[in-house]
Amino acid sequence: MVDANSGASQEAIEFHYDMPAEFFALWLGNSMTYTAARFTRADMTLNEAQDDKINYHLDSARVGEGYRMLDIGCGWGTLLKAGVERRGAALAHGLTLSPLQQQYITSLDMPNVTAALQSYEHHEPEMPYDSIVSVGAFEHFVKPEMSRAEKLDTYSELFRRAAQWMTRDGRFSLQTMTWGDAGPSERAMNRIHEIFPESDLPEIADVIEAAHPHLELVSMENRPEDYQYTLAAWAQGLMANSDAATRIVGEERFKFYLDSCKGGSLLYRRRRFYLCRFVFKHRGR
């Protein structure tokens, strides 16, 4: 059983993420990556843009030969696999609250790749990591009912732990959705909490403020268009495979994912949400 954490519970994570791998394989593309791609050219396919995103995080976290790498919220293991195969990492360890994802990664039996069903709040590494990545997990680390001060304390604890876990020259590459131009009333009516139960988006300023006592910001990019295009591509993939998807998860869940992708793409186009990537290092290094 997974230890309790201050963010989304295991049950909440399972609600959104614990669908069979063969369902996600129908529409996520070759990478099996359920996070925003990085569309740096107008003519990019989804697979090319996901590959760009993967390389971006490996570069930003400086994953190299013989390095130890941690992926907080590792999904289906794409970054773990890439860290070993593309960069020669000696260890690529993932943390997830999804039993299906942990079982899937373990079943692949990839050399130097491990995954644990564990919250970052209870992770105790045997040795420091050279590289830490977290893509699409930060949104689940706090609950909507928490005060801003409580949220900042929770975020700050993540960065404190990351600084403690990293070698002195280590890097932490973080990707997260954030609130964008939506006002208070629009946020109150937004369905984000139905799509991701027990989860809430940070403000850009919250991420930077929470990290500041522990880690230095190296770079940041805000590219909501990346999720706009990614979600539109996922919606197309779902519609193109609607019969197979419905057989696997049923009509209700199929519509849940399709509506989430279509609606989300529009909200990113309107900049109600942002998609940000942050790179951190130890202060003064």
PDB file of C-alpha atoms in Angstrom:
ATOM      1  CA  MET A   1       0.000   0.000   0.000  1.00  0.00           C
ATOM      2  CA  VAL A   2       1.265   3.510  -0.862  1.00  0.00           C
ATOM      3  CA  ASP A   3       1.948   5.869   2.032  1.00  0.00           C
ATOM      4  CA  ALA A   4      -0.426   8.814   2.433  1.00  0.00           C
ATOM      5  CA  ASN A   5       0.713  12.130   0.958  1.00  0.00           C
ATOM      6  CA  SER A   6      -0.374  15.776   1.097  1.00  0.00           C
ATOM      7  CA  GLY A   7      -1.455  15.804  -2.542  1.00  0.00           C
ATOM      8  CA  ALA A   8      -3.765  13.603  -4.577  1.00  0.00           C
ATOM      9  CA  SER A   9      -4.443  10.197  -3.031  1.00  0.00           C
ATOM     10  CA  GLN A  10      -3.664   6.910  -4.739  1.00  0.00           C
ATOM     11  CA  GLU A  11      -7.393   6.530  -5.449  1.00  0.00           C
ATOM     12  CA  ALA A  12      -7.513   9.930  -7.161  1.00  0.00           C
ATOM     13  CA  ILE A  13      -4.465   9.096  -9.269  1.00  0.00           C
ATOM     14  CA  GLU A  14      -5.975   5.739 -10.224  1.00  0.00           C
ATOM     15  CA  PHE A  15      -9.203   7.471 -11.331  1.00  0.00           C
ATOM     16  CA  HIS A  16      -7.409   9.311 -14.116  1.00  0.00           C
ATOM     17  CA  TYR A  17      -4.293   7.288 -14.882  1.00  0.00           C
ATOM     18  CA  ASP A  18      -5.040   3.645 -14.118  1.00  0.00           C
ATOM     19  CA  MET A  19      -6.491   2.669 -17.460  1.00  0.00           C
ATOM     20  CA  PRO A  20      -4.920  -0.278 -19.334  1.00  0.00           C
ATOM     21  CA  ALA A  21      -1.715   0.493 -21.185  1.00  0.00           C
ATOM     22  CA  GLU A  22      -3.274  -0.730 -24.442  1.00  0.00           C
ATOM     23  CA  PHE A  23      -5.896   2.049 -24.158  1.00  0.00           C
ATOM     24  CA  PHE A  24      -3.280   4.799 -23.914  1.00  0.00           C
ATOM     25  CA  ALA A  25      -1.247   3.163 -26.689  1.00  0.00           C
ATOM     26  CA  LEU A  26      -4.122   3.849 -29.086  1.00  0.00           C
ATOM     27  CA  TRP A  27      -3.780   7.637 -28.924  1.00  0.00           C
ATOM     28  CA  LEU A  28      -0.676   8.840 -27.034  1.00  0.00           C
ATOM     29  CA  GLY A  29       1.703   8.113 -29.904  1.00  0.00           C
ATOM     30  CA  ASN A  30       4.895   6.072 -29.997  1.00  0.00           C
ATOM     31  CA  SER A  31       6.324   7.509 -26.786  1.00  0.00           C
ATOM     32  CA  MET A  32       3.400   6.498 -24.533  1.00  0.00           C
ATOM     33  CA  THR A  33       3.831   9.904 -22.907  1.00  0.00           C
ATOM     34  CA  TYR A  34       0.754  11.391 -21.222  1.00  0.00           C
ATOM     35  CA  THR A  35       2.167  14.910 -20.915  1.00  0.00           C
ATOM     36  CA  ALA A  36       2.541  17.852 -23.268  1.00  0.00           C
ATOM     37  CA  ALA A  37       4.913  17.478 -26.188  1.00  0.00           C
ATOM     38  CA  ARG A  38       7.180  20.313 -27.360  1.00  0.00           C
ATOM     39  CA  PHE A  39       6.258  21.636 -30.788  1.00  0.00           C
ATOM     40  CA  THR A  40       9.277  23.669 -31.883  1.00  0.00           C
ATOM     41  CA  ARG A  41       8.473  23.538 -35.612  1.00  0.00           C
ATOM     42  CA  ALA A  42       5.186  24.131 -37.371  1.00  0.00           C
ATOM     43  CA  ASP A  43       5.411  20.876 -39.323  1.00  0.00           C
ATOM     44  CA  MET A  44       6.100  18.602 -36.332  1.00  0.00           C
ATOM     45  CA  THR A  45       4.146  15.396 -35.803  1.00  0.00           C
ATOM     46  CA  LEU A  46       3.077  14.398 -32.300  1.00  0.00           C
ATOM     47  CA  ASN A  47       5.797  11.740 -32.181  1.00  0.00           C
ATOM     48  CA  GLU A  48       8.473  14.230 -33.218  1.00  0.00           C
ATOM     49  CA  ALA A  49       7.272  16.782 -30.676  1.00  0.00           C
ATOM     50  CA  GLN A  50       7.249  14.221 -27.873  1.00  0.00           C
ATOM     51  CA  ASP A  51      10.792  13.246 -28.834  1.00  0.00           C
ATOM     52  CA  ASP A  52      11.780  16.914 -28.627  1.00  0.00           C
ATOM     53  CA  LYS A  53      10.258  17.124 -25.140  1.00  0.00           C
ATOM     54  CA  ILE A  54      12.099  14.006 -23.992  1.00  0.00           C
ATOM     55  CA  ASN A  55      15.446  15.325 -25.226  1.00  0.00           C
ATOM     56  CA  TYR A  56      14.730  18.728 -23.689  1.00  0.00           C
ATOM     57  CA  HIS A  57      14.378  17.232 -20.211  1.00  0.00           C
ATOM     58  CA  LEU A  58      17.348  14.898 -20.610  1.00  0.00           C
ATOM     59  CA  ASP A  59      19.464  17.868 -21.730  1.00  0.00           C
ATOM     60  CA  SER A  60      18.132  20.186 -19.015  1.00  0.00           C
ATOM     61  CA  ALA A  61      18.725  17.611 -16.274  1.00  0.00           C
ATOM     62  CA  ARG A  62      22.135  16.863 -17.818  1.00  0.00           C
ATOM     63  CA  VAL A  63      21.573  13.124 -17.868  1.00  0.00           C
ATOM     64  CA  GLY A  64      24.874  11.520 -18.858  1.00  0.00           C
ATOM     65  CA  GLU A  65      26.927   8.341 -18.976  1.00  0.00           C
ATOM     66  CA  GLY A  66      26.971   6.572 -15.635  1.00  0.00           C
ATOM     67  CA  TYR A  67      24.581   9.074 -14.012  1.00  0.00           C
ATOM     68  CA  ARG A  68      21.866   8.372 -11.462  1.00  0.00           C
ATOM     69  CA  MET A  69      18.492   9.747 -12.535  1.00  0.00           C
ATOM     70  CA  LEU A  70      15.186  10.121 -10.672  1.00  0.00           C
ATOM     71  CA  ASP A  71      11.807  10.674 -12.377  1.00  0.00           C
ATOM     72  CA  ILE A  72       9.126  11.913  -9.960  1.00  0.00           C
ATOM     73  CA  GLY A  73       5.783  10.845 -11.438  1.00  0.00           C
ATOM     74  CA  CYS A  74       7.330   8.602 -14.071  1.00  0.00           C
ATOM     75  CA  GLY A  75       4.210   7.677 -16.057  1.00  0.00           C
ATOM     76  CA  TRP A  76       4.768   4.696 -18.348  1.00  0.00           C
ATOM     77  CA  GLY A  77       8.561   4.980 -18.051  1.00  0.00           C
ATOM     78  CA  THR A  78       9.433   6.818 -21.269  1.00  0.00           C
ATOM     79  CA  LEU A  79      11.957   9.196 -19.715  1.00  0.00           C
ATOM     80  CA  LEU A  80      13.487   6.403 -17.652  1.00  0.00           C
ATOM     81  CA  LYS A  81      14.028   4.316 -20.765  1.00  0.00           C
ATOM     82  CA  ALA A  82      15.417   7.274 -22.707  1.00  0.00           C
ATOM     83  CA  GLY A  83      17.801   8.188 -19.889  1.00  0.00           C
ATOM     84  CA  VAL A  84      19.375   4.746 -20.056  1.00  0.00           C
ATOM     85  CA  GLU A  85      19.250   4.095 -23.794  1.00  0.00           C
ATOM     86  CA  ARG A  86      20.023   7.583 -25.111  1.00  0.00           C
ATOM     87  CA  ARG A  87      22.327   8.961 -22.417  1.00  0.00           C
ATOM     88  CA  GLY A  88      23.796   5.901 -20.746  1.00  0.00           C
ATOM     89  CA  ALA A  89      22.415   6.491 -17.243  1.00  0.00           C
ATOM     90  CA  ALA A  90      23.570   3.862 -14.772  1.00  0.00           C
ATOM     91  CA  LEU A  91      20.259   4.089 -12.883  1.00  0.00           C
ATOM     92  CA  ALA A  92      16.914   5.540 -13.890  1.00  0.00           C
ATOM     93  CA  HIS A  93      14.485   5.249 -10.987  1.00  0.00           C
ATOM     94  CA  GLY A  94      10.832   6.285 -11.192  1.00  0.00           C
ATOM     95  CA  LEU A  95       8.232   7.122  -8.562  1.00  0.00           C
ATOM     96  CA  THR A  96       4.518   6.730  -9.274  1.00  0.00           C
ATOM     97  CA  LEU A  97       1.229   6.364  -7.417  1.00  0.00           C
ATOM     98  CA  SER A  98      -0.308   4.345 -10.254  1.00  0.00           C
ATOM     99  CA  PRO A  99      -0.094   0.577  -9.693  1.00  0.00           C
ATOM    100  CA  LEU A 100      -0.665  -0.130 -13.384  1.00  0.00           C
ATOM    101  CA  GLN A 101       2.167   2.166 -14.412  1.00  0.00           C
ATOM    102  CA  GLN A 102       4.550   0.637 -11.878  1.00  0.00           C
ATOM    103  CA  GLN A 103       3.622  -2.872 -12.973  1.00  0.00           C
ATOM    104  CA  TYR A 104       3.975  -1.949 -16.645  1.00  0.00           C
ATOM    105  CA  ILE A 105       7.484  -0.512 -16.178  1.00  0.00           C
ATOM    106  CA  THR A 106       8.566  -3.510 -14.122  1.00  0.00           C
ATOM    107  CA  SER A 107       7.184  -5.913 -16.729  1.00  0.00           C
ATOM    108  CA  LEU A 108       9.414  -4.378 -19.417  1.00  0.00           C
ATOM    109  CA  ASP A 109      12.463  -5.601 -17.487  1.00  0.00           C
ATOM    110  CA  MET A 110      14.637  -2.771 -18.810  1.00  0.00           C
ATOM    111  CA  PRO A 111      18.285  -2.812 -17.680  1.00  0.00           C
ATOM    112  CA  ASN A 112      19.099  -0.088 -15.092  1.00  0.00           C
ATOM    113  CA  VAL A 113      15.437   0.991 -14.924  1.00  0.00           C
ATOM    114  CA  THR A 114      13.414   0.632 -11.717  1.00  0.00           C
ATOM    115  CA  ALA A 115      10.065   1.987 -10.537  1.00  0.00           C
ATOM    116  CA  ALA A 116       8.496   2.215  -7.098  1.00  0.00           C
ATOM    117  CA  LEU A 117       4.889   2.676  -6.013  1.00  0.00           C
ATOM    118  CA  GLN A 118       5.755   5.538  -3.708  1.00  0.00           C
ATOM    119  CA  SER A 119       5.158   9.228  -3.045  1.00  0.00           C
ATOM    120  CA  TYR A 120       8.174  11.521  -3.273  1.00  0.00           C
ATOM    121  CA  GLU A 121       7.385  12.488   0.333  1.00  0.00           C
ATOM    122  CA  HIS A 122       8.526   9.044   1.481  1.00  0.00           C
ATOM    123  CA  HIS A 123      11.422   8.489  -0.889  1.00  0.00           C
ATOM    124  CA  GLU A 124      14.851   7.997   0.683  1.00  0.00           C
ATOM    125  CA  PRO A 125      17.574   7.398  -1.929  1.00  0.00           C
ATOM    126  CA  GLU A 126      20.594   5.295  -1.079  1.00  0.00           C
ATOM    127  CA  MET A 127      22.881   7.690  -2.973  1.00  0.00           C
ATOM    128  CA  PRO A 128      22.470  11.198  -4.459  1.00  0.00           C
ATOM    129  CA  TYR A 129      21.050  11.677  -7.949  1.00  0.00           C
ATOM    130  CA  ASP A 130      22.882  13.533 -10.690  1.00  0.00           C
ATOM    131  CA  SER A 131      19.640  14.332 -12.493  1.00  0.00           C
ATOM    132  CA  ILE A 132      16.018  14.754 -11.407  1.00  0.00           C
ATOM    133  CA  VAL A 133      13.059  15.168 -13.747  1.00  0.00           C
ATOM    134  CA  SER A 134       9.360  15.581 -13.057  1.00  0.00           C
ATOM    135  CA  VAL A 135       6.911  15.967 -15.919  1.00  0.00           C
ATOM    136  CA  GLY A 136       3.194  16.417 -15.294  1.00  0.00           C
ATOM    137  CA  ALA A 137       3.219  15.373 -11.630  1.00  0.00           C
ATOM    138  CA  PHE A 138       3.525  18.758  -9.881  1.00  0.00           C
ATOM    139  CA  GLU A 139      -0.188  19.415 -10.499  1.00  0.00           C
ATOM    140  CA  HIS A 140      -1.055  16.561  -8.119  1.00  0.00           C
ATOM    141  CA  PHE A 141       1.094  17.593  -5.144  1.00  0.00           C
ATOM    142  CA  VAL A 142      -1.517  19.825  -3.449  1.00  0.00           C
ATOM    143  CA  LYS A 143      -5.283  19.728  -2.944  1.00  0.00           C
ATOM    144  CA  PRO A 144      -7.670  22.548  -3.992  1.00  0.00           C
ATOM    145  CA  GLU A 145      -8.893  23.193  -0.447  1.00  0.00           C
ATOM    146  CA  MET A 146      -5.399  23.980   0.844  1.00  0.00           C
ATOM    147  CA  SER A 147      -4.524  27.621   1.542  1.00  0.00           C
ATOM    148  CA  ARG A 148      -1.847  29.327  -0.540  1.00  0.00           C
ATOM    149  CA  ALA A 149       0.522  29.147   2.429  1.00  0.00           C
ATOM    150  CA  GLU A 150      -0.067  25.406   2.764  1.00  0.00           C
ATOM    151  CA  LYS A 151       0.495  24.904  -0.944  1.00  0.00           C
ATOM    152  CA  LEU A 152       3.732  26.895  -0.865  1.00  0.00           C
ATOM    153  CA  ASP A 153       4.933  24.852   2.118  1.00  0.00           C
ATOM    154  CA  THR A 154       4.221  21.624   0.216  1.00  0.00           C
ATOM    155  CA  TYR A 155       5.950  22.810  -2.941  1.00  0.00           C
ATOM    156  CA  SER A 156       8.879  24.067  -0.894  1.00  0.00           C
ATOM    157  CA  GLU A 157       9.252  20.661   0.755  1.00  0.00           C
ATOM    158  CA  LEU A 158       9.567  19.040  -2.687  1.00  0.00           C
ATOM    159  CA  PHE A 159      12.346  21.458  -3.649  1.00  0.00           C
ATOM    160  CA  ARG A 160      14.053  20.999  -0.282  1.00  0.00           C
ATOM    161  CA  ARG A 161      14.102  17.251  -0.835  1.00  0.00           C
ATOM    162  CA  ALA A 162      15.297  17.638  -4.423  1.00  0.00           C
ATOM    163  CA  ALA A 163      18.191  19.823  -3.261  1.00  0.00           C
ATOM    164  CA  GLN A 164      19.035  17.233  -0.604  1.00  0.00           C
ATOM    165  CA  TRP A 165      18.905  14.358  -3.096  1.00  0.00           C
ATOM    166  CA  MET A 166      20.942  16.013  -5.856  1.00  0.00           C
ATOM    167  CA  THR A 167      24.702  16.026  -6.264  1.00  0.00           C
ATOM    168  CA  ARG A 168      26.248  19.505  -5.993  1.00  0.00           C
ATOM    169  CA  ASP A 169      26.317  19.827  -9.779  1.00  0.00           C
ATOM    170  CA  GLY A 170      22.938  18.174 -10.297  1.00  0.00           C
ATOM    171  CA  ARG A 171      20.004  19.583 -12.234  1.00  0.00           C
ATOM    172  CA  PHE A 172      16.236  19.353 -11.752  1.00  0.00           C
ATOM    173  CA  SER A 173      14.019  19.694 -14.857  1.00  0.00           C
ATOM    174  CA  LEU A 174      10.343  20.269 -14.043  1.00  0.00           C
ATOM    175  CA  GLN A 175       7.317  20.495 -16.361  1.00  0.00           C
ATOM    176  CA  THR A 176       3.885  21.476 -15.081  1.00  0.00           C
ATOM    177  CA  MET A 177       0.582  23.001 -16.083  1.00  0.00           C
ATOM    178  CA  THR A 178      -0.103  26.297 -14.291  1.00  0.00           C
ATOM    179  CA  TRP A 179      -3.012  28.674 -14.050  1.00  0.00           C
ATOM    180  CA  GLY A 180      -3.020  31.197 -16.860  1.00  0.00           C
ATOM    181  CA  ASP A 181      -5.274  34.172 -17.616  1.00  0.00           C
ATOM    182  CA  ALA A 182      -8.424  32.718 -16.029  1.00  0.00           C
ATOM    183  CA  GLY A 183      -9.955  34.947 -13.364  1.00  0.00           C
ATOM    184  CA  PRO A 184     -11.350  33.795  -9.980  1.00  0.00           C
ATOM    185  CA  SER A 185     -14.917  33.140 -11.198  1.00  0.00           C
ATOM    186  CA  GLU A 186     -13.722  31.246 -14.260  1.00  0.00           C
ATOM    187  CA  ARG A 187     -11.413  29.134 -12.111  1.00  0.00           C
ATOM    188  CA  ALA A 188     -14.259  28.313  -9.743  1.00  0.00           C
ATOM    189  CA  MET A 189     -16.330  26.983 -12.655  1.00  0.00           C
ATOM    190  CA  ASN A 190     -13.450  25.156 -14.347  1.00  0.00           C
ATOM    191  CA  ARG A 191     -13.687  21.372 -14.657  1.00  0.00           C
ATOM    192  CA  ILE A 192      -9.989  20.801 -13.944  1.00  0.00           C
ATOM    193  CA  HIS A 193     -10.839  19.373 -10.508  1.00  0.00           C
ATOM    194  CA  GLU A 194     -13.276  16.896 -12.048  1.00  0.00           C
ATOM    195  CA  ILE A 195     -10.644  15.752 -14.539  1.00  0.00           C
ATOM    196  CA  PHE A 196      -7.881  15.567 -11.921  1.00  0.00           C
ATOM    197  CA  PRO A 197      -9.519  14.881  -8.523  1.00  0.00           C
ATOM    198  CA  GLU A 198      -7.792  16.141  -5.378  1.00  0.00           C
ATOM    199  CA  SER A 199      -5.349  18.155  -7.495  1.00  0.00           C
ATOM    200  CA  ASP A 200      -4.750  21.832  -8.230  1.00  0.00           C
ATOM    201  CA  LEU A 201      -2.590  23.886 -10.570  1.00  0.00           C
ATOM    202  CA  PRO A 202       0.121  26.198  -9.265  1.00  0.00           C
ATOM    203  CA  GLU A 203       0.733  29.784 -10.255  1.00  0.00           C
ATOM    204  CA  ILE A 204       4.046  30.398 -12.008  1.00  0.00           C
ATOM    205  CA  ALA A 205       5.047  32.657  -9.114  1.00  0.00           C
ATOM    206  CA  ASP A 206       4.295  29.869  -6.613  1.00  0.00           C
ATOM    207  CA  VAL A 207       6.795  27.526  -8.260  1.00  0.00           C
ATOM    208  CA  ILE A 208       9.569  30.109  -8.295  1.00  0.00           C
ATOM    209  CA  GLU A 209       8.875  31.332  -4.745  1.00  0.00           C
ATOM    210  CA  ALA A 210       8.756  27.823  -3.294  1.00  0.00           C
ATOM    211  CA  ALA A 211      11.991  26.783  -4.992  1.00  0.00           C
ATOM    212  CA  HIS A 212      13.964  29.935  -4.158  1.00  0.00           C
ATOM    213  CA  PRO A 213      15.183  28.993  -0.641  1.00  0.00           C
ATOM    214  CA  HIS A 214      16.522  25.672  -1.890  1.00  0.00           C
ATOM    215  CA  LEU A 215      17.350  25.831  -5.594  1.00  0.00           C
ATOM    216  CA  GLU A 216      18.347  28.469  -8.121  1.00  0.00           C
ATOM    217  CA  LEU A 217      16.248  28.944 -11.248  1.00  0.00           C
ATOM    218  CA  VAL A 218      18.382  28.389 -14.343  1.00  0.00           C
ATOM    219  CA  SER A 219      15.718  28.823 -17.014  1.00  0.00           C
ATOM    220  CA  MET A 220      11.968  28.785 -17.607  1.00  0.00           C
ATOM    221  CA  GLU A 221       9.756  28.594 -20.678  1.00  0.00           C
ATOM    222  CA  ASN A 222       6.010  29.115 -20.927  1.00  0.00           C
ATOM    223  CA  ARG A 223       4.522  27.403 -23.986  1.00  0.00           C
ATOM    224  CA  PRO A 224       0.735  26.864 -23.670  1.00  0.00           C
ATOM    225  CA  GLU A 225       0.622  26.147 -27.395  1.00  0.00           C
ATOM    226  CA  ASP A 226       2.481  22.898 -26.683  1.00  0.00           C
ATOM    227  CA  TYR A 227      -0.495  21.527 -24.762  1.00  0.00           C
ATOM    228  CA  GLN A 228      -2.968  23.050 -27.210  1.00  0.00           C
ATOM    229  CA  TYR A 229      -1.425  21.031 -30.067  1.00  0.00           C
ATOM    230  CA  THR A 230      -0.780  17.929 -27.959  1.00  0.00           C
ATOM    231  CA  LEU A 231      -4.368  17.706 -26.712  1.00  0.00           C
ATOM    232  CA  ALA A 232      -5.716  18.281 -30.220  1.00  0.00           C
ATOM    233  CA  ALA A 233      -3.538  15.420 -31.513  1.00  0.00           C
ATOM    234  CA  TRP A 234      -4.694  13.142 -28.690  1.00  0.00           C
ATOM    235  CA  ALA A 235      -8.343  13.944 -29.484  1.00  0.00           C
ATOM    236  CA  GLN A 236      -7.733  13.011 -33.111  1.00  0.00           C
ATOM    237  CA  GLY A 237      -6.119   9.752 -32.009  1.00  0.00           C
ATOM    238  CA  LEU A 238      -9.037   8.909 -29.747  1.00  0.00           C
ATOM    239  CA  MET A 239     -11.591   9.593 -32.463  1.00  0.00           C
ATOM    240  CA  ALA A 240      -9.616   7.566 -35.006  1.00  0.00           C
ATOM    241  CA  ASN A 241      -9.584   4.609 -32.590  1.00  0.00           C
ATOM    242  CA  SER A 242     -12.975   5.101 -30.961  1.00  0.00           C
ATOM    243  CA  ASP A 243     -14.209   1.526 -31.425  1.00  0.00           C
ATOM    244  CA  ALA A 244     -11.100  -0.075 -29.916  1.00  0.00           C
ATOM    245  CA  ALA A 245     -10.928   2.507 -27.126  1.00  0.00           C
ATOM    246  CA  THR A 246     -14.560   1.963 -26.200  1.00  0.00           C
ATOM    247  CA  ARG A 247     -14.077  -1.805 -26.089  1.00  0.00           C
ATOM    248  CA  ILE A 248     -11.228  -1.385 -23.610  1.00  0.00           C
ATOM    249  CA  VAL A 249     -12.582   1.282 -21.219  1.00  0.00           C
ATOM    250  CA  GLY A 250     -16.281   1.654 -22.100  1.00  0.00           C
ATOM    251  CA  GLU A 251     -18.261   4.512 -23.640  1.00  0.00           C
ATOM    252  CA  GLU A 252     -18.360   6.699 -20.517  1.00  0.00           C
ATOM    253  CA  ARG A 253     -14.602   6.703 -19.934  1.00  0.00           C
ATOM    254  CA  PHE A 254     -13.898   7.132 -23.641  1.00  0.00           C
ATOM    255  CA  LYS A 255     -16.058  10.286 -23.668  1.00  0.00           C
ATOM    256  CA  PHE A 256     -14.359  11.512 -20.473  1.00  0.00           C
ATOM    257  CA  TYR A 257     -10.921  11.452 -22.104  1.00  0.00           C
ATOM    258  CA  LEU A 258     -12.152  12.782 -25.451  1.00  0.00           C
ATOM    259  CA  ASP A 259     -14.019  15.715 -23.880  1.00  0.00           C
ATOM    260  CA  SER A 260     -11.018  16.466 -21.639  1.00  0.00           C
ATOM    261  CA  CYS A 261      -8.690  16.636 -24.650  1.00  0.00           C
ATOM    262  CA  LYS A 262     -11.021  18.768 -26.781  1.00  0.00           C
ATOM    263  CA  GLY A 263     -11.901  21.173 -23.979  1.00  0.00           C
ATOM    264  CA  GLY A 264      -8.349  21.393 -22.718  1.00  0.00           C
ATOM    265  CA  SER A 265      -6.963  22.255 -26.148  1.00  0.00           C
ATOM    266  CA  LEU A 266      -9.360  25.194 -26.389  1.00  0.00           C
ATOM    267  CA  LEU A 267      -8.471  26.470 -22.918  1.00  0.00           C
ATOM    268  CA  TYR A 268      -4.767  26.413 -23.734  1.00  0.00           C
ATOM    269  CA  ARG A 269      -5.420  28.241 -27.006  1.00  0.00           C
ATOM    270  CA  ARG A 270      -7.226  30.901 -24.965  1.00  0.00           C
ATOM    271  CA  ARG A 271      -4.302  30.911 -22.477  1.00  0.00           C
ATOM    272  CA  ARG A 272      -6.514  30.095 -19.519  1.00  0.00           C
ATOM    273  CA  PHE A 273      -3.830  27.534 -18.637  1.00  0.00           C
ATOM    274  CA  TYR A 274      -0.090  27.781 -19.199  1.00  0.00           C
ATOM    275  CA  LEU A 275       2.433  24.994 -19.760  1.00  0.00           C
ATOM    276  CA  CYS A 276       5.762  25.741 -18.091  1.00  0.00           C
ATOM    277  CA  ARG A 277       9.167  24.102 -17.927  1.00  0.00           C
ATOM    278  CA  PHE A 278      11.607  25.068 -15.183  1.00  0.00           C
ATOM    279  CA  VAL A 279      15.248  24.086 -14.755  1.00  0.00           C
ATOM    280  CA  PHE A 280      16.869  24.345 -11.318  1.00  0.00           C
ATOM    281  CA  LYS A 281      20.324  23.857  -9.821  1.00  0.00           C
ATOM    282  CA  HIS A 282      21.888  24.181  -6.372  1.00  0.00           C
ATOM    283  CA  ARG A 283      22.137  27.792  -5.286  1.00  0.00           C
ATOM    284  CA  GLY A 284      25.473  29.393  -6.089  1.00  0.00           C
ATOM    285  CA  ARG A 285      26.690  26.517  -8.249  1.00  0.00           C
TER     286      ARG A 285
END
